[in-house]
PDB file of C-alpha atoms in Angstrom:
ATOM      1  CA  MET A   1     109.026 -42.509  46.398  1.00 88.00           C
ATOM      2  CA  LEU A   2     107.593 -39.576  44.470  1.00 87.00           C
ATOM      3  CA  TRP A   3     105.843 -41.820  41.961  1.00 91.00           C
ATOM      4  CA  LEU A   4     104.298 -43.988  44.675  1.00 93.00           C
ATOM      5  CA  GLY A   5     103.214 -40.854  46.545  1.00 91.00           C
ATOM      6  CA  SER A   6     101.601 -39.516  43.357  1.00 91.00           C
ATOM      7  CA  LEU A   7      99.403 -42.651  43.390  1.00 91.00           C
ATOM      8  CA  GLY A   8      98.270 -41.758  46.893  1.00 91.00           C
ATOM      9  CA  ALA A   9     100.385 -44.424  48.564  1.00 94.00           C
ATOM     10  CA  ALA A  10     101.869 -43.931  51.992  1.00 94.00           C
ATOM     11  CA  VAL A  11     105.581 -44.749  51.600  1.00 96.00           C
ATOM     12  CA  PHE A  12     107.929 -45.928  54.346  1.00 94.00           C
ATOM     13  CA  MET A  13     111.652 -46.672  54.498  1.00 92.00           C
ATOM     14  CA  PRO A  14     113.096 -49.313  56.814  1.00 90.00           C
ATOM     15  CA  VAL A  15     114.790 -47.728  59.833  1.00 90.00           C
ATOM     16  CA  PHE A  16     117.711 -50.152  59.669  1.00 85.00           C
ATOM     17  CA  HIS A  17     119.335 -52.019  56.803  1.00 80.00           C
ATOM     18  CA  SER A  18     116.991 -54.307  54.874  1.00 74.00           C
ATOM     19  CA  PRO A  19     118.694 -56.626  52.387  1.00 75.00           C
ATOM     20  CA  ASP A  20     115.462 -57.632  50.649  1.00 85.00           C
ATOM     21  CA  PHE A  21     113.542 -54.414  50.027  1.00 92.00           C
ATOM     22  CA  ASP A  22     114.170 -50.688  50.015  1.00 92.00           C
ATOM     23  CA  LEU A  23     110.684 -49.275  50.586  1.00 94.00           C
ATOM     24  CA  VAL A  24     107.304 -50.290  51.943  1.00 95.00           C
ATOM     25  CA  ALA A  25     104.196 -48.749  50.411  1.00 96.00           C
ATOM     26  CA  ASP A  26     100.520 -48.923  51.253  1.00 96.00           C
ATOM     27  CA  LEU A  27      98.852 -49.067  47.847  1.00 89.00           C
ATOM     28  CA  GLY A  28      95.399 -49.587  49.349  1.00 89.00           C
ATOM     29  CA  ASP A  29      95.348 -53.392  49.519  1.00 89.00           C
ATOM     30  CA  GLY A  30      97.936 -53.785  52.259  1.00 92.00           C
ATOM     31  CA  LEU A  31     101.632 -53.163  52.555  1.00 96.00           C
ATOM     32  CA  GLU A  32     103.918 -53.923  49.607  1.00 96.00           C
ATOM     33  CA  ARG A  33     107.688 -54.481  49.868  1.00 96.00           C
ATOM     34  CA  ILE A  34     109.507 -52.720  47.060  1.00 96.00           C
ATOM     35  CA  GLN A  35     113.021 -53.397  45.826  1.00 94.00           C
ATOM     36  CA  VAL A  36     114.558 -50.419  43.974  1.00 94.00           C
ATOM     37  CA  LYS A  37     117.211 -50.736  41.266  1.00 94.00           C
ATOM     38  CA  THR A  38     118.846 -48.224  38.960  1.00 93.00           C
ATOM     39  CA  SER A  39     120.874 -48.716  35.813  1.00 95.00           C
ATOM     40  CA  THR A  40     123.104 -46.703  33.523  1.00 95.00           C
ATOM     41  CA  GLN A  41     124.050 -49.748  31.408  1.00 95.00           C
ATOM     42  CA  TYR A  42     122.624 -49.351  27.889  1.00 95.00           C
ATOM     43  CA  ARG A  43     123.526 -51.955  25.266  1.00 95.00           C
ATOM     44  CA  ASP A  44     121.868 -53.017  22.018  1.00 95.00           C
ATOM     45  CA  ARG A  45     119.007 -50.531  22.571  1.00 94.00           C
ATOM     46  CA  ARG A  46     118.105 -52.138  25.935  1.00 96.00           C
ATOM     47  CA  TRP A  47     118.762 -51.349  29.600  1.00 96.00           C
ATOM     48  CA  GLU A  48     120.672 -53.972  31.584  1.00 96.00           C
ATOM     49  CA  VAL A  49     119.633 -54.073  35.242  1.00 95.00           C
ATOM     50  CA  THR A  50     121.695 -55.998  37.781  1.00 91.00           C
ATOM     51  CA  LEU A  51     119.526 -57.900  40.259  1.00 90.00           C
ATOM     52  CA  CYS A  52     122.231 -59.575  42.302  1.00 83.00           C
ATOM     53  CA  THR A  53     124.546 -58.174  44.942  1.00 73.00           C
ATOM     54  CA  ARG A  54     128.211 -59.052  44.830  1.00 65.00           C
ATOM     55  CA  GLY A  55     129.521 -58.457  48.337  1.00 61.00           C
ATOM     56  CA  GLY A  56     127.680 -55.245  49.200  1.00 56.00           C
ATOM     57  CA  ASN A  57     129.416 -51.906  49.618  1.00 55.00           C
ATOM     58  CA  ARG A  58     132.702 -53.363  50.830  1.00 58.00           C
ATOM     59  CA  SER A  59     135.278 -55.524  49.082  1.00 58.00           C
ATOM     60  CA  TRP A  60     133.803 -58.510  47.295  1.00 56.00           C
ATOM     61  CA  ASN A  61     133.887 -61.637  49.443  1.00 64.00           C
ATOM     62  CA  GLY A  62     132.957 -64.038  46.641  1.00 65.00           C
ATOM     63  CA  VAL A  63     129.302 -64.291  47.674  1.00 70.00           C
ATOM     64  CA  VAL A  64     126.682 -63.464  45.047  1.00 72.00           C
ATOM     65  CA  LYS A  65     123.195 -62.817  46.445  1.00 77.00           C
ATOM     66  CA  ILE A  66     120.404 -63.308  43.898  1.00 80.00           C
ATOM     67  CA  LEU A  67     117.244 -61.243  44.339  1.00 84.00           C
ATOM     68  CA  ASP A  68     114.669 -63.634  45.815  1.00 85.00           C
ATOM     69  CA  PRO A  69     111.139 -62.844  44.547  1.00 87.00           C
ATOM     70  CA  SER A  70     109.595 -64.308  47.704  1.00 90.00           C
ATOM     71  CA  ARG A  71     111.223 -61.533  49.751  1.00 91.00           C
ATOM     72  CA  TYR A  72     109.779 -58.507  47.898  1.00 93.00           C
ATOM     73  CA  ASP A  73     106.496 -57.722  46.140  1.00 96.00           C
ATOM     74  CA  HIS A  74     107.486 -55.269  43.389  1.00 96.00           C
ATOM     75  CA  LEU A  75     110.643 -54.233  41.599  1.00 96.00           C
ATOM     76  CA  PHE A  76     110.887 -50.524  40.799  1.00 96.00           C
ATOM     77  CA  VAL A  77     113.554 -49.684  38.204  1.00 96.00           C
ATOM     78  CA  LEU A  78     114.793 -46.255  37.125  1.00 95.00           C
ATOM     79  CA  VAL A  79     117.286 -46.092  34.251  1.00 95.00           C
ATOM     80  CA  ALA A  80     119.617 -43.280  33.204  1.00 94.00           C
ATOM     81  CA  ASP A  81     117.260 -41.610  30.708  1.00 94.00           C
ATOM     82  CA  GLY A  82     114.391 -41.474  33.246  1.00 94.00           C
ATOM     83  CA  ARG A  83     112.355 -44.447  32.035  1.00 95.00           C
ATOM     84  CA  ARG A  84     110.746 -46.414  34.889  1.00 95.00           C
ATOM     85  CA  TRP A  85     109.188 -49.833  35.467  1.00 97.00           C
ATOM     86  CA  PHE A  86     107.088 -51.204  38.342  1.00 96.00           C
ATOM     87  CA  ILE A  87     107.247 -54.978  37.973  1.00 97.00           C
ATOM     88  CA  PRO A  88     105.483 -57.542  40.206  1.00 97.00           C
ATOM     89  CA  ALA A  89     108.044 -59.885  41.778  1.00 95.00           C
ATOM     90  CA  ALA A  90     106.319 -62.918  40.243  1.00 95.00           C
ATOM     91  CA  ALA A  91     106.959 -61.481  36.750  1.00 96.00           C
ATOM     92  CA  VAL A  92     110.698 -60.950  37.264  1.00 94.00           C
ATOM     93  CA  ALA A  93     112.340 -63.752  35.316  1.00 86.00           C
ATOM     94  CA  GLY A  94     115.981 -62.833  35.758  1.00 71.00           C
ATOM     95  CA  GLY A  95     118.623 -64.516  37.824  1.00 79.00           C
ATOM     96  CA  SER A  96     121.439 -62.021  38.133  1.00 86.00           C
ATOM     97  CA  HIS A  97     120.018 -59.430  35.720  1.00 90.00           C
ATOM     98  CA  ILE A  98     117.108 -58.458  33.494  1.00 94.00           C
ATOM     99  CA  THR A  99     116.960 -56.439  30.292  1.00 95.00           C
ATOM    100  CA  LEU A 100     114.409 -53.639  29.945  1.00 96.00           C
ATOM    101  CA  GLY A 101     113.259 -51.572  26.990  1.00 96.00           C
ATOM    102  CA  GLY A 102     111.949 -54.410  24.828  1.00 95.00           C
ATOM    103  CA  PRO A 103     108.586 -56.177  24.736  1.00 96.00           C
ATOM    104  CA  LYS A 104     109.098 -58.568  27.689  1.00 95.00           C
ATOM    105  CA  TYR A 105     108.423 -56.053  30.493  1.00 96.00           C
ATOM    106  CA  SER A 106     106.719 -53.345  28.413  1.00 96.00           C
ATOM    107  CA  GLU A 107     103.366 -53.739  30.210  1.00 97.00           C
ATOM    108  CA  TYR A 108     105.055 -52.704  33.472  1.00 96.00           C
ATOM    109  CA  GLU A 109     106.649 -49.524  32.162  1.00 96.00           C
ATOM    110  CA  ILE A 110     105.252 -46.417  33.833  1.00 94.00           C
ATOM    111  CA  GLU A 111     105.527 -42.764  32.848  1.00 87.00           C
ATOM    112  CA  PRO A 112     109.108 -41.453  32.707  1.00 85.00           C
ATOM    113  CA  GLY A 113     110.648 -39.561  35.581  1.00 82.00           C
ATOM    114  CA  GLN A 114     113.746 -37.430  35.849  1.00 80.00           C
ATOM    115  CA  PRO A 115     116.934 -38.790  34.276  1.00 84.00           C
ATOM    116  CA  LEU A 116     119.560 -40.156  36.640  1.00 79.00           C
ATOM    117  CA  ARG A 117     122.474 -37.943  37.530  1.00 77.00           C
ATOM    118  CA  VAL A 118     125.393 -40.185  36.687  1.00 68.00           C
ATOM    119  CA  GLY A 119     127.673 -40.523  39.683  1.00 61.00           C
ATOM    120  CA  ALA A 120     124.876 -39.610  42.127  1.00 50.00           C
ATOM    121  CA  ALA A 121     125.168 -41.200  45.553  1.00 48.00           C
ATOM    122  CA  SER A 122     121.651 -42.630  45.250  1.00 46.00           C
ATOM    123  CA  LEU A 123     122.550 -45.207  42.588  1.00 44.00           C
ATOM    124  CA  HIS A 124     121.948 -48.812  43.753  1.00 44.00           C
TER     125      HIS A 124
END
């Protein structure tokens, strides 16, 4: 939210649960639905970001929900060391996960923010 606000965007959160996006931002050309993900999974010098939901916050019911790019406009990712990406939904090529930190999504990396506090309640 802070990064979007620093761009001059008005940022809104859904009042009730929204399974498809976490924020709405007015970036000047209309409202954009933004899905937010975080990751602390670092392997082979890359960040692994889970895009699917396996049963929500309760016990897993066997249903895997893949992130549908038609239901959000941008993916914002914050990883443990503070690196951040703002990726258009059409550019997200993962099914259940994507890997960040290499050349594939490098054009969407934005300036770093604060590192994640591991164990923080805000992790998605």
